[in-house]
Coordinates of C-alpha atoms in Angstrom, one line a residue:
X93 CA 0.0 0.0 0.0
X94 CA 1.7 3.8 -0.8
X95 CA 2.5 5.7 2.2
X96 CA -0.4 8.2 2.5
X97 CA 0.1 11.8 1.2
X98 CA 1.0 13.9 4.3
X99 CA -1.6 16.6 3.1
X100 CA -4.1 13.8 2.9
X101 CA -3.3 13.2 6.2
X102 CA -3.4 16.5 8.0
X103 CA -6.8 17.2 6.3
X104 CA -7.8 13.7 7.9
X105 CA -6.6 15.0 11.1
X106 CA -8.3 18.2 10.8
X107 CA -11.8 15.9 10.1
X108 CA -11.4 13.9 12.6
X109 CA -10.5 16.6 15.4
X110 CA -13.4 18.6 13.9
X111 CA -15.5 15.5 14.6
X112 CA -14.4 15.4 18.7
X113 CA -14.8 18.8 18.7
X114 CA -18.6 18.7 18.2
X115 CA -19.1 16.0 20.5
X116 CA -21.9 17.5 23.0
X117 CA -19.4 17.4 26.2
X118 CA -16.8 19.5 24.4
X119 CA -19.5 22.1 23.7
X120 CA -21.6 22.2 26.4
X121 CA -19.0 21.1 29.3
X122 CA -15.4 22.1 28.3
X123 CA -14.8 23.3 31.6
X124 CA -15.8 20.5 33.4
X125 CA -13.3 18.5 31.0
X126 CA -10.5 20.8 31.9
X127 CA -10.8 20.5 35.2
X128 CA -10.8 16.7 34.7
X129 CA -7.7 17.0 32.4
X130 CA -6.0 18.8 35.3
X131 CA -6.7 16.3 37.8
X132 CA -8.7 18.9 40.2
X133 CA -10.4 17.4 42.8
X134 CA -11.5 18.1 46.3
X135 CA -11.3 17.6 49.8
X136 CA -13.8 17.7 52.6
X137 CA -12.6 17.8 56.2
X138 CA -15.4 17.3 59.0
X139 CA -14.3 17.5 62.7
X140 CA -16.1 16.5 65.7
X141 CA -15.1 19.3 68.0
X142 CA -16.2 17.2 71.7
X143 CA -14.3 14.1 70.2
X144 CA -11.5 15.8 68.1
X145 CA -12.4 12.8 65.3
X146 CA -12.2 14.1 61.8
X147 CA -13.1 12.2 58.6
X148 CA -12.0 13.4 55.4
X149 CA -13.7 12.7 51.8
X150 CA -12.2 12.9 48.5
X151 CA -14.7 14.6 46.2
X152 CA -14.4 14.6 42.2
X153 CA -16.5 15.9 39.6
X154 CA -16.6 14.1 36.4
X155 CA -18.5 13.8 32.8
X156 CA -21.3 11.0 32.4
X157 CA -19.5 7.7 31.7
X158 CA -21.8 7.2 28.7
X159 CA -21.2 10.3 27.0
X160 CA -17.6 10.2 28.2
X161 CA -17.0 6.6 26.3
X162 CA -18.3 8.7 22.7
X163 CA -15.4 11.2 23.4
X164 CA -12.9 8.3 24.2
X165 CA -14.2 6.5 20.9
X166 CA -14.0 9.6 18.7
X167 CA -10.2 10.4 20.5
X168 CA -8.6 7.4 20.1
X169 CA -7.4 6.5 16.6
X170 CA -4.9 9.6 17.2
X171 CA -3.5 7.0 19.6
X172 CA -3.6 4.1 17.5
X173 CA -0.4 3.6 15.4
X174 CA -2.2 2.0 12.4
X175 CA -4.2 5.3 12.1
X176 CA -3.9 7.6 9.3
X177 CA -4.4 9.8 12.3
X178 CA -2.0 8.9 14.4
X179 CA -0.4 11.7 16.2
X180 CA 3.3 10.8 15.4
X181 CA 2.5 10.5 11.5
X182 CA 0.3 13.6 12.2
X183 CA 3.4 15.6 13.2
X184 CA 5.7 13.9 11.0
X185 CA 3.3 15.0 7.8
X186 CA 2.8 18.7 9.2
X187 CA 6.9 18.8 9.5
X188 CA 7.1 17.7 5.8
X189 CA 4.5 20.3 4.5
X190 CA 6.3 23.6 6.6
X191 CA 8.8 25.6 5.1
X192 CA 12.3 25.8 7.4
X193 CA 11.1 29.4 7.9
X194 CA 8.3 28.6 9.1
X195 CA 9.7 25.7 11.4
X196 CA 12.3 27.9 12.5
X197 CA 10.1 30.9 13.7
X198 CA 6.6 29.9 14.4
X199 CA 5.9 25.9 14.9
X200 CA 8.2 24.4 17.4
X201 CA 8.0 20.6 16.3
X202 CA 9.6 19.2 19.1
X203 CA 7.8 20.5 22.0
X204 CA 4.5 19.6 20.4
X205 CA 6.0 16.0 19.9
X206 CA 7.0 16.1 23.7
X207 CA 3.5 16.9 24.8
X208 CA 1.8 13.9 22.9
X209 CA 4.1 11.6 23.9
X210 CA 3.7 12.5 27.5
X211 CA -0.3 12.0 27.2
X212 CA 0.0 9.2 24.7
X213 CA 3.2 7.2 25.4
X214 CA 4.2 5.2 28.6
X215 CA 2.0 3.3 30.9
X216 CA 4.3 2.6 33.8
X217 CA 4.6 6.5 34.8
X218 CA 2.0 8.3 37.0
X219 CA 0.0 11.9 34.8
X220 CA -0.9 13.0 37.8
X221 CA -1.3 9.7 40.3
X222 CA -0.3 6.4 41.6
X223 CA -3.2 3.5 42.7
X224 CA -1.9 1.5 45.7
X225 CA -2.9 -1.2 47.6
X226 CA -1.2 -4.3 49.7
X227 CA -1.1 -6.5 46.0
X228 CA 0.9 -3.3 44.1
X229 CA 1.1 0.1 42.4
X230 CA -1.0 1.3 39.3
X231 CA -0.8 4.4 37.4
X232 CA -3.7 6.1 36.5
X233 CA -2.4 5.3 33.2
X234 CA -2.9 1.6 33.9
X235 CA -6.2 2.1 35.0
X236 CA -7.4 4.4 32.0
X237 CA -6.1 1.2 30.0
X238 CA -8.1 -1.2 31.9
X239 CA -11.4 1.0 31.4
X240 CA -10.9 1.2 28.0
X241 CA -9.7 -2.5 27.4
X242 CA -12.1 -4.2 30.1
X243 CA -15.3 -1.8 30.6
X244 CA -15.6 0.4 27.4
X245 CA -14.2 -0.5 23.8
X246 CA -13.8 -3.9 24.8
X247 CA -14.2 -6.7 27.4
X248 CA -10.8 -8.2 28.1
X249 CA -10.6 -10.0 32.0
X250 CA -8.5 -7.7 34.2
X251 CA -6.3 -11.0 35.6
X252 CA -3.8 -9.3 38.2
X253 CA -4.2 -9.2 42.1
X254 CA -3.8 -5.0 42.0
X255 CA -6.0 -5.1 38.9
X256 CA -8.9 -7.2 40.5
X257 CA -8.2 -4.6 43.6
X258 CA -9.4 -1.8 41.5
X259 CA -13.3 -0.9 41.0
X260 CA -15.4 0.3 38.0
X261 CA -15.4 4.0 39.9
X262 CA -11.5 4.3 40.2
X263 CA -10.9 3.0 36.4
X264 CA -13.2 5.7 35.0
X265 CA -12.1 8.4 37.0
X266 CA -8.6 7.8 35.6
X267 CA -9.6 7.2 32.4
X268 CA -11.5 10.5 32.5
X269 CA -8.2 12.8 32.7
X270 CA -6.2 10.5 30.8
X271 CA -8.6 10.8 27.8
X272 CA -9.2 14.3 28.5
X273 CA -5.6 15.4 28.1
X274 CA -5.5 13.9 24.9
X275 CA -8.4 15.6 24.0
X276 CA -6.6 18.7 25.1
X277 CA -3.4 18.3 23.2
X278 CA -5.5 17.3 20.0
X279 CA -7.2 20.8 20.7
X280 CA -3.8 22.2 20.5
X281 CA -2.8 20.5 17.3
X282 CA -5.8 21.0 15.6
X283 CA -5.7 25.4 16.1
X284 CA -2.3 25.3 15.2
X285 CA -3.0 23.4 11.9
X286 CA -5.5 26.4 11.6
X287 CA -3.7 29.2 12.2
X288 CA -1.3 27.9 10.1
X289 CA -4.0 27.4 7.3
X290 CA -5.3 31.6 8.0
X291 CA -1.6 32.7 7.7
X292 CA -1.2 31.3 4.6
X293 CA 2.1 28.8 6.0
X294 CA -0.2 25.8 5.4
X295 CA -1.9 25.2 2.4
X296 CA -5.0 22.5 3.0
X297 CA -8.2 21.6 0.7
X298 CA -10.9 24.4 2.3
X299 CA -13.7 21.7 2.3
X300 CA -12.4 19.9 5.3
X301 CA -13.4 22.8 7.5
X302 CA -16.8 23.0 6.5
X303 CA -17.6 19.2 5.5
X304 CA -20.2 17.9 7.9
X305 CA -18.2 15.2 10.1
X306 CA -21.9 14.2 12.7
X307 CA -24.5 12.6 10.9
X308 CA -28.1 14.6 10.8
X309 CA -30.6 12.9 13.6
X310 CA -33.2 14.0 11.5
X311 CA -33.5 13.2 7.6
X312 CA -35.6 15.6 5.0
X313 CA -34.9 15.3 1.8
X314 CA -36.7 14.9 -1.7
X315 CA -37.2 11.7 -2.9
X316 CA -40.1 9.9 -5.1
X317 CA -42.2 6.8 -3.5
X318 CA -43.6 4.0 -5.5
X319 CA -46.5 2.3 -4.2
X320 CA -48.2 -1.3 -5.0
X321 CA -50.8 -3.5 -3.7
X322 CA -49.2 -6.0 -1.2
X323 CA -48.2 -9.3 -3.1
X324 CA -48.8 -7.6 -6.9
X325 CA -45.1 -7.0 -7.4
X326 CA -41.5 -8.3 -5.8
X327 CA -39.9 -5.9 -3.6
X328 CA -37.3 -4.5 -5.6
X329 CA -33.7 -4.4 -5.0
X330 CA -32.2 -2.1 -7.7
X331 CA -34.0 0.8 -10.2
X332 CA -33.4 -1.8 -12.5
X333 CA -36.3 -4.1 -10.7
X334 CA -38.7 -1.7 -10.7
X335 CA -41.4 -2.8 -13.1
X336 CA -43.4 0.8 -13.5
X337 CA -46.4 -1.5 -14.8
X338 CA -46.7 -2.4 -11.3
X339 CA -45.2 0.2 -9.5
X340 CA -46.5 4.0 -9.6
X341 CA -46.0 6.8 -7.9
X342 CA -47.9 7.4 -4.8
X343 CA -49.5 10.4 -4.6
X344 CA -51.4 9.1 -8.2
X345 CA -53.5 6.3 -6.0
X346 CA -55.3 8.2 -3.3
X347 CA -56.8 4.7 -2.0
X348 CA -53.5 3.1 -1.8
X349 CA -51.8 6.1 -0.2
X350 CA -54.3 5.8 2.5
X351 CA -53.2 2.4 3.0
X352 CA -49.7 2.6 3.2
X353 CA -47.6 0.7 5.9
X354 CA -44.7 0.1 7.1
X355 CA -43.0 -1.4 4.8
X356 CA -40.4 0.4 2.4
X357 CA -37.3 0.1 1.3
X358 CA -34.8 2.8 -0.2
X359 CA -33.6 2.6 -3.7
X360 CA -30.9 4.7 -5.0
X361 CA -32.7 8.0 -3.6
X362 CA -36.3 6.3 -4.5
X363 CA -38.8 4.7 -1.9
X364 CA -40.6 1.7 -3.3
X365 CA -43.5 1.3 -0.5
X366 CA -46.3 -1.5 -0.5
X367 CA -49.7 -0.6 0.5
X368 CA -50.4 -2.3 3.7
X369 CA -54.0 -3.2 3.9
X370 CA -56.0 -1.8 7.1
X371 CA -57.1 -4.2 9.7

């Protein structure tokens, strides 16, 4: 297979980051995700003043799981090396396609490879904390890789003593600001690809800003529907099926539009319906 163009692959990049962009938590609770990103968290202190006891609570706020998981999904082929998206072949096309100028005075390559590889790269170092009990140490690394691996994206059994230590709760939260830095540093990547794009140092096709990257939830669009008494005619499978002896357009049989039902199928932008006869 030819290696993939490195514009081709920067204006994938810029689709895909457009796509986790409009997921619903990134617009409607951006702050929530950077506080999650920076590992904020809380903690309450409650003291009995005629016993001296005190209990202390750790508090954290974070996304829905469910929505959460979406975000995870859309973010991880940037950390997948077999990607076209992948954030190393990213950067390695976006080096290619800058002038020396450019690299020299405005886009500092290496840093931006530092960052990823500090959110993408190495499990057995802490982001921001360690998980301990009597059987061992995880980092929250670890545990964002057992989320994905054994509760989200897949079901893989989590076989170790520390591993079976750990609950649903403590994977997540890890998970959370481990998939939320990425998110962040994708952020990063993708308004720098921009403002390289509206300075003029980047030349990309324009269309991959404004190509719609979420599917409608609502579909209205013109189309024609062919109607015919149930058993008269096969159901056809191709515009080349469709005998238009049998077959005519709906809005010509007033009875038979009356009795339409549920049964149609789409072909190539034309709805061939049977009438349905009311009980």
């Amino acid at each position: 297979m030819p290696a993939l163009d490195p514009r081709d692959r920067l204006q994938r990049f810029v689709l895909r980051a457009r796509r986790v962009l409009a997921h619903s938590l990134v617009r409607d609770d951006l702050d929530l995700l950077n506080e999650v990103a920076r590992g904020t968290f809380k903690i309450a202190v409650e003291t009995n003043r005629e016993t001296g006891e005190s209990t202390h609570r750790l508090k954290i706020q974070l996304p829905p799981e469910e929505a959460f998981e979406s975000l995870a999904a859309r973010l991880r082929p940037f950390t997948i090396g077999k990607e076209s998206v992948y954030w190393s072949s990213v950067l390695d096309a976006l080096e290619k396609l800058l002038s020396k100028e450019t690299l020299a005075s405005t886009v500092d390559i290496q840093s931006l490879r530092d960052y990823w590889s500090e959110v993408v790269e190495g499990s057995k170092v802490a982001q921001i904390y360690y998980f301990m009990t009597d059987n061992g140490t995880l980092t929250d690394v670890e545990l964002a890789d057992r989320w994905l691996n054994s509760d989200s994206l897949h079901t893989e059994p989590i076989k170790s003593a520390i591993g079976q230590d750990t609950t649903l709760n403590e994977r997540y939260r890890a998970a959370a600001g481990v998939w939320s830095r990425i998110g962040a540093c994708m952020e990063n990547t993708y308004c720098l690809i921009v403002y390289l794009v509206n300075e003029g140092l980047l030349h990309l096709d324009a269309s991959v800003f404004t190509e719609p990257v979420v599917a409608d939830s609502e579909i209205d669009q013109p189309t024609k529907v062919y109607c015919t008494p149930v058993g008269a005619a096969p159901m056809p499978t191709s515009m080349d099926e469709l005998d238009f002896s049998q077959w005519r357009q709906v809005h010509e049989d007033p009875e038979v539009l009356a009795r339409v039902g549920p049964y149609a199928t789409a072909v190539r932008g034309t709805d061939a319906v049977q009438a349905q006869p009311l009980e």
